[in-house]
Coordinates of C-alpha atoms and ligand atoms in Angstrom, one line a residue:
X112 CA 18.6 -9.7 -34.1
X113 CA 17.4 -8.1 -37.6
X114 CA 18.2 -11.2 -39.3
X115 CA 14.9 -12.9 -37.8
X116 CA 12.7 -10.2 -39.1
X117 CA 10.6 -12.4 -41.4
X118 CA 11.3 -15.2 -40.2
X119 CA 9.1 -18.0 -38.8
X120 CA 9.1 -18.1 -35.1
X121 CA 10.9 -21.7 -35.0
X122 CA 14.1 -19.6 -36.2
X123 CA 13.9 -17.6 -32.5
X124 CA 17.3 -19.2 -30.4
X125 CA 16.3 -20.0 -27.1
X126 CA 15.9 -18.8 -24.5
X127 CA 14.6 -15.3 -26.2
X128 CA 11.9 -12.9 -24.8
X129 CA 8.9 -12.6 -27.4
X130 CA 5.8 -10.7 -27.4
X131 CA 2.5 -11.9 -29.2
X132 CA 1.9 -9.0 -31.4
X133 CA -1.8 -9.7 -31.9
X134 CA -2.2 -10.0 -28.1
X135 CA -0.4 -7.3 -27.6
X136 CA -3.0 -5.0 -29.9
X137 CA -5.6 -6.1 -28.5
X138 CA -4.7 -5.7 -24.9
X139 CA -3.7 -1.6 -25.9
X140 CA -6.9 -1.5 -27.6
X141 CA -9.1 -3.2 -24.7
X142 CA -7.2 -0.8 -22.1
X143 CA -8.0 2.2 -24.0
X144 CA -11.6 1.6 -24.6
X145 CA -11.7 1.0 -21.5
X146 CA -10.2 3.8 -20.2
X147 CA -12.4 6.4 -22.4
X148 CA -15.2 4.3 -21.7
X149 CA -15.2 5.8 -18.0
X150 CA -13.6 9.0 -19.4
X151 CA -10.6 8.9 -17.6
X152 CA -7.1 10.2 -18.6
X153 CA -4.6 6.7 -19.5
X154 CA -0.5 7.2 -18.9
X155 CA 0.5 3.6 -18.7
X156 CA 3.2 2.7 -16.8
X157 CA 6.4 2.2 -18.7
X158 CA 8.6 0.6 -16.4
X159 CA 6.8 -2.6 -16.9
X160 CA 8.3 -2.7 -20.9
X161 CA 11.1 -0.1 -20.8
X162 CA 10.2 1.0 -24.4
X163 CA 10.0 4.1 -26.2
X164 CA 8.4 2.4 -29.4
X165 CA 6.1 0.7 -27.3
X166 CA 5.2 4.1 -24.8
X167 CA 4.7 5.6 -28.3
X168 CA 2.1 2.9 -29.2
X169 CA -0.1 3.7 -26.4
X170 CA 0.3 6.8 -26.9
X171 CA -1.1 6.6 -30.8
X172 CA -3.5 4.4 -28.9
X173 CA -4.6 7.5 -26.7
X174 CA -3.1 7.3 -23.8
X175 CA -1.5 11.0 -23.0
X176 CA 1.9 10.2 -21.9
X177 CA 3.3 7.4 -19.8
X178 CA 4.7 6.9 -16.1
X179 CA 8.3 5.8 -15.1
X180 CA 9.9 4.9 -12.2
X181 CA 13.2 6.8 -12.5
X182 CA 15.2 9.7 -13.6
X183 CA 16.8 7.4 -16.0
X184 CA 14.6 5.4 -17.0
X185 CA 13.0 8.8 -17.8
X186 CA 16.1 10.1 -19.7
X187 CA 15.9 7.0 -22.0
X188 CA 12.5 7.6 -23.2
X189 CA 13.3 11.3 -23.8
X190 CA 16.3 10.4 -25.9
X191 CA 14.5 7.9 -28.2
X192 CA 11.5 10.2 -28.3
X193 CA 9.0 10.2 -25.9
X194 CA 8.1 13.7 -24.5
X195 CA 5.0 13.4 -22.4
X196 CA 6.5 11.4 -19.0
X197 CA 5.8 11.4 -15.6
X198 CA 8.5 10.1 -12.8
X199 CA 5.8 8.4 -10.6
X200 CA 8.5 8.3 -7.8
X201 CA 10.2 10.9 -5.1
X202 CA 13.8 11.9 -6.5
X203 CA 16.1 13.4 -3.3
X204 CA 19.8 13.1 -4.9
X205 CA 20.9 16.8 -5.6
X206 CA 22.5 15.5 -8.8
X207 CA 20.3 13.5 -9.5
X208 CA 17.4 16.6 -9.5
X209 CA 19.6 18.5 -11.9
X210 CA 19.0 15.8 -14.3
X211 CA 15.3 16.1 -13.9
X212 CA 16.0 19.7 -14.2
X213 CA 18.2 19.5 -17.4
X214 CA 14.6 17.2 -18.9
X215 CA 12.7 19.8 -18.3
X216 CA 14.8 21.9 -20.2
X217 CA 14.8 19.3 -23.5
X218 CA 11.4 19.0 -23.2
X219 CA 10.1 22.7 -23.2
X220 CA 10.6 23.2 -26.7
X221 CA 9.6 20.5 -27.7
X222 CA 6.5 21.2 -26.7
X223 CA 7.1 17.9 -23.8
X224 CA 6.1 17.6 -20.3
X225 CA 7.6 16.3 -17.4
X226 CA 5.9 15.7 -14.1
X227 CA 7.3 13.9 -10.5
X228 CA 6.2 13.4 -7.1
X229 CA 7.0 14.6 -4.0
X230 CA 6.0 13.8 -0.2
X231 CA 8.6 15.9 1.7
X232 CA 8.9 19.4 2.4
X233 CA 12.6 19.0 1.7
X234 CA 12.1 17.2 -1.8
X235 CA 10.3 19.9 -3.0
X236 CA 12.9 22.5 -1.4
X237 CA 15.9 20.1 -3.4
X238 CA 13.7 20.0 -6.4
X239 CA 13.2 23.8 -6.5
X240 CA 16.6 24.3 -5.6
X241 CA 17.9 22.0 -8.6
X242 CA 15.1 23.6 -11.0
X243 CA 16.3 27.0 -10.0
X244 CA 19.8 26.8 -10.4
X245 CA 19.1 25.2 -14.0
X246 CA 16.8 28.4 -15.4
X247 CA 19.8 30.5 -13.8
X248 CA 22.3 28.8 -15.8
X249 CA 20.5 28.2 -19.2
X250 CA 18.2 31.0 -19.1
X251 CA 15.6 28.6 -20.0
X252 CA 12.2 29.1 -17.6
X253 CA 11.3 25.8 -17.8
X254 CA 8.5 24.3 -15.3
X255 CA 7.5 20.9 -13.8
X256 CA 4.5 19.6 -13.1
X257 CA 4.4 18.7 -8.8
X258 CA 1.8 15.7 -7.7
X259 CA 1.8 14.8 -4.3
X260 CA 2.2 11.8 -3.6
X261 CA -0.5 9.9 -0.5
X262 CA 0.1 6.5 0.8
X263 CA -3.2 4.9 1.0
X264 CA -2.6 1.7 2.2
X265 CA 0.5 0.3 0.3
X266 CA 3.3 2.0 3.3
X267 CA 5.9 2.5 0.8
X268 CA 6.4 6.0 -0.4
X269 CA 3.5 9.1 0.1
X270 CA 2.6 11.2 2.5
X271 CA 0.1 10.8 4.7
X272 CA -3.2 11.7 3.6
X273 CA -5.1 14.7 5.3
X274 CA -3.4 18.0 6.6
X275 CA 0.3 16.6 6.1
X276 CA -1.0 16.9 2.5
X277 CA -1.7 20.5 2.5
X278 CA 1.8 21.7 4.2
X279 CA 3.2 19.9 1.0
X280 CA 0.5 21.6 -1.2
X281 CA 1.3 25.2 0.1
X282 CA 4.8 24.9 -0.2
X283 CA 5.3 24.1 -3.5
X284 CA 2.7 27.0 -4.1
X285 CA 5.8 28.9 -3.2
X286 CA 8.5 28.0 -6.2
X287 CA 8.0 29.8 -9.6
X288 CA 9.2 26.6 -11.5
X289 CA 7.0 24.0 -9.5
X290 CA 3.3 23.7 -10.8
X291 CA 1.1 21.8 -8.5
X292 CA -0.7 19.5 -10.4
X293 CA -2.2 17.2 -8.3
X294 CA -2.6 13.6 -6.2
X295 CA -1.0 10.5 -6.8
X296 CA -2.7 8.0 -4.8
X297 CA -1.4 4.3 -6.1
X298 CA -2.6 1.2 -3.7
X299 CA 0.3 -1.1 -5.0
X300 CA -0.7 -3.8 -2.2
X301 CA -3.7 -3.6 -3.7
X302 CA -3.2 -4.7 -7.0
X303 CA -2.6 -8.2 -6.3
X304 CA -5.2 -9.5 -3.7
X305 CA -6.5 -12.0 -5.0
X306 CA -10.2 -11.5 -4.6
X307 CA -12.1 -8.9 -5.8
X308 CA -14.0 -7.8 -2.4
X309 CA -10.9 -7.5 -1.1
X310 CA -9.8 -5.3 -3.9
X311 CA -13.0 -3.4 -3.6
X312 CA -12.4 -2.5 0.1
X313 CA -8.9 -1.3 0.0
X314 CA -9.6 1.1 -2.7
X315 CA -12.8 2.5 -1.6
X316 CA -10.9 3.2 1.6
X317 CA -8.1 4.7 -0.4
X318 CA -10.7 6.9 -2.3
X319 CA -12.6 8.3 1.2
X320 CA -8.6 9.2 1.8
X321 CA -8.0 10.9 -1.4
X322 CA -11.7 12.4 -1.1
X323 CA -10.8 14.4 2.3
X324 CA -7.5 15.5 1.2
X325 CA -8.5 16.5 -2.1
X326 CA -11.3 18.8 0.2
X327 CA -8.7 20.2 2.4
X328 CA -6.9 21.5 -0.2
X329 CA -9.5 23.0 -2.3
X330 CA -10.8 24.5 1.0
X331 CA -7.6 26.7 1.5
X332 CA -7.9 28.2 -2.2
X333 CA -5.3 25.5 -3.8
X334 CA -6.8 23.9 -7.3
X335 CA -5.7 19.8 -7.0
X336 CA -5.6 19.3 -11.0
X337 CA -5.8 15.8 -10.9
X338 CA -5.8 12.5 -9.2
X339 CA -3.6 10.3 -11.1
X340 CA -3.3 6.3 -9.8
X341 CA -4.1 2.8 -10.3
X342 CA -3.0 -0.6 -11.6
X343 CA -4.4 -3.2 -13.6
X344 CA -5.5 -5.2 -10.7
X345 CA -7.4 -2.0 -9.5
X346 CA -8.0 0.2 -12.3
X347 CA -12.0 -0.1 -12.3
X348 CA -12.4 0.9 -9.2
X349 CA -10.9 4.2 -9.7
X350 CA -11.9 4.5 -12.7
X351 CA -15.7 4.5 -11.7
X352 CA -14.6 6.7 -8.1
X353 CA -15.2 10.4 -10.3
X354 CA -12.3 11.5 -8.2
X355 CA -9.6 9.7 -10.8
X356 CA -9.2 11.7 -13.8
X357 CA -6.0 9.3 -14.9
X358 CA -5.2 5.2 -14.4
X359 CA -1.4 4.3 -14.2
X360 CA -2.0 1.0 -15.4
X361 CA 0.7 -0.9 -16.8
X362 CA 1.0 -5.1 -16.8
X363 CA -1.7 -4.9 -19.1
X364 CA -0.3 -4.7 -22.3
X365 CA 1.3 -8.5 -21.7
X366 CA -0.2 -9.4 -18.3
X367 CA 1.8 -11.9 -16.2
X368 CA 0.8 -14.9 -14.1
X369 CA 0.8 -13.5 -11.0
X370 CA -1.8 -11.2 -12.6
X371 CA -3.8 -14.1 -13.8
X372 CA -3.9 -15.6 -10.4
X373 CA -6.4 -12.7 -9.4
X374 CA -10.0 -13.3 -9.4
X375 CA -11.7 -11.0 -11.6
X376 CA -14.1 -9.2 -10.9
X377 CA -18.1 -8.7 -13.1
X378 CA -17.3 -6.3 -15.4
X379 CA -13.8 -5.9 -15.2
X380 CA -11.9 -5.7 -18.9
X381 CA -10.0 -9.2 -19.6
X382 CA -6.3 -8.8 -20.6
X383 CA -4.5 -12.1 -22.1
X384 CA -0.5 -13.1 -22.0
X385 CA 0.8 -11.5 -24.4
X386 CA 4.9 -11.7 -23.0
X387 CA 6.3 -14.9 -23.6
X388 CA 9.9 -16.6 -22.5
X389 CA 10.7 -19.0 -25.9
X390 CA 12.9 -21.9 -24.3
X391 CA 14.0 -25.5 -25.9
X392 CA 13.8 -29.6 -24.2
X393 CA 17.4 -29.8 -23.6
X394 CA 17.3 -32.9 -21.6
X395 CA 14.6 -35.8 -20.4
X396 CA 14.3 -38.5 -18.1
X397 CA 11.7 -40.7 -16.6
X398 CA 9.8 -38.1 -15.1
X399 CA 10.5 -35.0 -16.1
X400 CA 12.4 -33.1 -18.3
X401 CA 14.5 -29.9 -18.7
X402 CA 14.6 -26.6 -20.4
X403 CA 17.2 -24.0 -21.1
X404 CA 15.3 -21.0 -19.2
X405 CA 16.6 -20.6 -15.4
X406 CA 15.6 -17.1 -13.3
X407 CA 18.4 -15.1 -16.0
X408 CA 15.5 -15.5 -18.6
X409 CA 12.6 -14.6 -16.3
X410 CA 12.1 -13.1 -13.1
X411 CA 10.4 -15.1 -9.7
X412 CA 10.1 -12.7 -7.2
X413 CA 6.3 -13.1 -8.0
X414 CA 6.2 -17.0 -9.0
X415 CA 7.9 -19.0 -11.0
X416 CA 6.9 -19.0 -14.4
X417 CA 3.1 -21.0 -16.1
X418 CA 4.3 -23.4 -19.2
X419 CA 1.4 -22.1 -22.1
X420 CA -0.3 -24.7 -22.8
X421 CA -1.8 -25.5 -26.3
X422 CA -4.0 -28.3 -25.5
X423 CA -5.4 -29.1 -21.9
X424 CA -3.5 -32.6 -22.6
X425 CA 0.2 -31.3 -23.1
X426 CA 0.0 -29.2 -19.7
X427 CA 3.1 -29.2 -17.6
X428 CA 4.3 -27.4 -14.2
X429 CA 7.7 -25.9 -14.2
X430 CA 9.8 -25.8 -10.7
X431 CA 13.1 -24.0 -10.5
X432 CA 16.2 -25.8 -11.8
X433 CA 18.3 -22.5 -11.1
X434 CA 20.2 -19.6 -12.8
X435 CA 19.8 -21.2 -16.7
X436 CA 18.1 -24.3 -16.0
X437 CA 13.4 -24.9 -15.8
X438 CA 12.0 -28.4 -14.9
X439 CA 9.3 -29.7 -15.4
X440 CA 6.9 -32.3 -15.2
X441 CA 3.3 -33.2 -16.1
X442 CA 0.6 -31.6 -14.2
X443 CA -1.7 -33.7 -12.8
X444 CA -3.9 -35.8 -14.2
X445 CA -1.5 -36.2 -17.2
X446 CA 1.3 -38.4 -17.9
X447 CA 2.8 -36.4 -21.1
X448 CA 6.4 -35.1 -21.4
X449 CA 7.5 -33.1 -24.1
X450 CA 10.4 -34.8 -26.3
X451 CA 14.1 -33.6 -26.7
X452 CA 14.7 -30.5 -28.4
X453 CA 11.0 -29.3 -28.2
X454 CA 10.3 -25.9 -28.1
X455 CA 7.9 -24.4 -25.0
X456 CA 6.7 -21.3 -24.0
X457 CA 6.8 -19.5 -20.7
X458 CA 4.4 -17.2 -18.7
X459 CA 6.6 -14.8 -16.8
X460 CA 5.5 -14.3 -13.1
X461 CA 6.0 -10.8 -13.2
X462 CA 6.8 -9.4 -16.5
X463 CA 8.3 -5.7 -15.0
X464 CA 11.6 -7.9 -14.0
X465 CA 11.7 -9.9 -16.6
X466 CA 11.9 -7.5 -19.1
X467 CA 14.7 -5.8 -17.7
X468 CA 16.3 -8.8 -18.2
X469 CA 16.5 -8.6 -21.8
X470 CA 18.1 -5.9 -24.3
X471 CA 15.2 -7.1 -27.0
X472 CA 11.6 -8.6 -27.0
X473 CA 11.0 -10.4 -30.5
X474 CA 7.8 -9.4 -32.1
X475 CA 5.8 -12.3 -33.8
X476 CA 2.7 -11.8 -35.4
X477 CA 0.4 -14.7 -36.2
X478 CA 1.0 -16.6 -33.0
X479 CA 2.9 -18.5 -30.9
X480 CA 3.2 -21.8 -33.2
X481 CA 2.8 -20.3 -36.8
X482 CA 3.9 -17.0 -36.7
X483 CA 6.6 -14.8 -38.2
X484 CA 8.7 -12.6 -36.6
X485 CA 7.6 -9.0 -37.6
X486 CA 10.2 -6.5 -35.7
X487 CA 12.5 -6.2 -32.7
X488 CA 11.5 -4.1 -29.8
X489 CA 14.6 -3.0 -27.8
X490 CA 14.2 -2.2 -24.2
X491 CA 15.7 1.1 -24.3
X492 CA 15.6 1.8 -20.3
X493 CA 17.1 -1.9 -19.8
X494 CA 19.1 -1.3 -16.3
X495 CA 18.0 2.1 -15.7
X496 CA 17.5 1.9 -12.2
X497 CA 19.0 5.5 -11.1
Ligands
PLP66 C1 3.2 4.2 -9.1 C2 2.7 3.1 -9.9 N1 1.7 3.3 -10.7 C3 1.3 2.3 -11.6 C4 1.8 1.0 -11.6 C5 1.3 0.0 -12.5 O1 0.8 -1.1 -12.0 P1 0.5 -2.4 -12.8 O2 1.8 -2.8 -13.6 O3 0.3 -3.4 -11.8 O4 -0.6 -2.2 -13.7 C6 2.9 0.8 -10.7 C7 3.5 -0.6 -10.6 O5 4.2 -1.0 -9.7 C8 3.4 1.8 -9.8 O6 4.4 1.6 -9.0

């Protein structure tokens, strides 16, 4: 892919994932401001681009470390770099917590940090086990940083919030290598309604949650650190809570179209598409033609993908046409079709997915029509999912 480094954009083979560079910027730069606006910590979430160059761009950007999703995912930052991660996430697999173990190990002298959640009493038993057995072996006294986690409305992962919360606190009060550093509190469901009342009323029950656990464990002599959470649907609203000292925002830094669909809300900071699915006219009929990006190119678990429009005149709706195949026709009110061998861009529905998707996003700078393609961005965690 080096050989398109300099290159104008119309030299990108299709389909290819490309990032807006200026977009990009200005998104990390909107986020951050943002973010110290209200004085809160920022560790994005870097499942959403799998990068190590790009977690280390936030990073210059301010934020003080990033979020993943999994021990290897995890591994892949620390390998290309990154040393300030947090496994937003419950790990149970013994072997799997001797890997965790082993990063904390790398990391210490470094001068790196690892954190990870937990909302069992036995998870934090396997994790102390696991972290235990590793200082025995190596000699090394490394530590990790313990955030319980709270389910406050999304039902996935967490514990629930209240007393449960403080038999998990006390516990991991009780391992050497476990530091308790706090609440994680993310309101995935949350992210996504589409209005912002709605938004508003499932996070301010999530903070009266997070406010009466956070008591209950102060009350009993325990310091909670921090409450870490939030997405970009949401990140305002904790943000402006005073009980949030760190958003795990992530969709962000290229925003999707099922992010666009929400309704913002006054005052909220606007993020634009900045992730992009390049993809060619490789057929046409009467009324409607075909493109070479299918559901490999771009995931649609959230939506299929927008078509960017230039002009309010060339706008077209894409419907699925399968595994390697996009159709589309003109939306309404206009009759245009784009010709054979013309090149269009898509707005993924969710960009998390489509990302992993790829080994490389293409960075252009200068935009989508006259740009130049300045570097490659691998996706270093591509396929972690353990
Ligand atoms: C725990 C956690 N924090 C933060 C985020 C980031 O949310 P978003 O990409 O919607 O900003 C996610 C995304 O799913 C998440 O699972």
């Amino acid at each position: 892919m080096s050989h398109l480094v300099g290159k104008s954009v119309d030299a990108i083979d299709t389909p290819a994932l490309v990032v807006d560079l200026d977009r990009m910027e200005r998104n990390l730069q909107t986020m951050a401001a943002f973010a110290a606006q209200y004085q809160v910590l920022l560790r994005p979430h870097a499942k959403m681009h799998k990068s190590a160059e790009l977690a280390k761009l936030q990073m210059a950007a301010g934020a003080v470390g990033v979020c993943v999703q999994k021990t290897s995912e995890a591994e892949a930052l620390v390998s290309n770099g990154v040393h300030n991660i947090f496994i937003t996430n419950e790990v149970i697999a013994l072997h799997k917590l001797a890997r965790v173990a082993a990063l904390t190990r790398v990391l210490a002298p470094l001068g790196g940090k690892l954190a990870i959640c937990v909302d069992s009493l036995e998870g934090i038993k396997r994790l102390a086990t696991c972290m235990n057995e590793g200082r025995l072996s190596s000699g090394i006294a490394s530590e990790i940083n313990v955030f319980i986690e709270l389910n406050v409305g999304q039902n996935r992962c967490g514990v629930e919030p209240g007393a449960p919360a403080v038999v998990l606190a006390l516990e991991i009060r009780k391992h050497p290598a476990l530091n308790f550093a706090g609440l994680q509190a993310y309101h995935g469901k949350a992210q996504h309604m589409r209005s912002p009342a709605e938004r508003r009323e499932a996070i301010l029950s999530a903070i009266k949650a997070v406010r009466h656990t956070h008591e209950l464990i102060e009350n009993i002599g325990i310091k909670v650190g921090l409450v870490t959470g939030a997405g970009t649907g949401t990140a305002p609203l904790e943000a402006a809570s005073k009980l949030y000292g760190e958003l795990q925002a992530g969709s962000y830094l290229f925003m999707d179209a099922d992010y666009a669909a929400n309704e913002q809300a006054i005052g909220q900071p606007r993020f634009k598409h900045a992730l992009f699915v390049k993809t060619q006219v490789v057929s046409v009929h009467a009324g409607h033609v075909v493109c070479d990006a299918g559901h490999k190119s771009h995931a649609i678990d959230s939506g299929l993908p927008k078509v960017h429009a230039f002009s309010s005149r060339s706008e077209l709706v894409y419907s699925n046409g399968g595994d390697e195949h996009g159709i589309l026709k003109p939306a309404a009110g206009s009759t245009r079709l784009p010709s054979l061998g013309s090149m269009l861009w898509l707005i993924p529905g969710h960009c998390d997915p489509t990302v992993n998707l790829h080994d490389v996003m293409i960075g252009v700078r200068g935009g989508l029509l006259k740009g130049v393609v300045e570097r490659i961005i691998n996706v270093d965690a591509r396929g972690c999912l353990t």
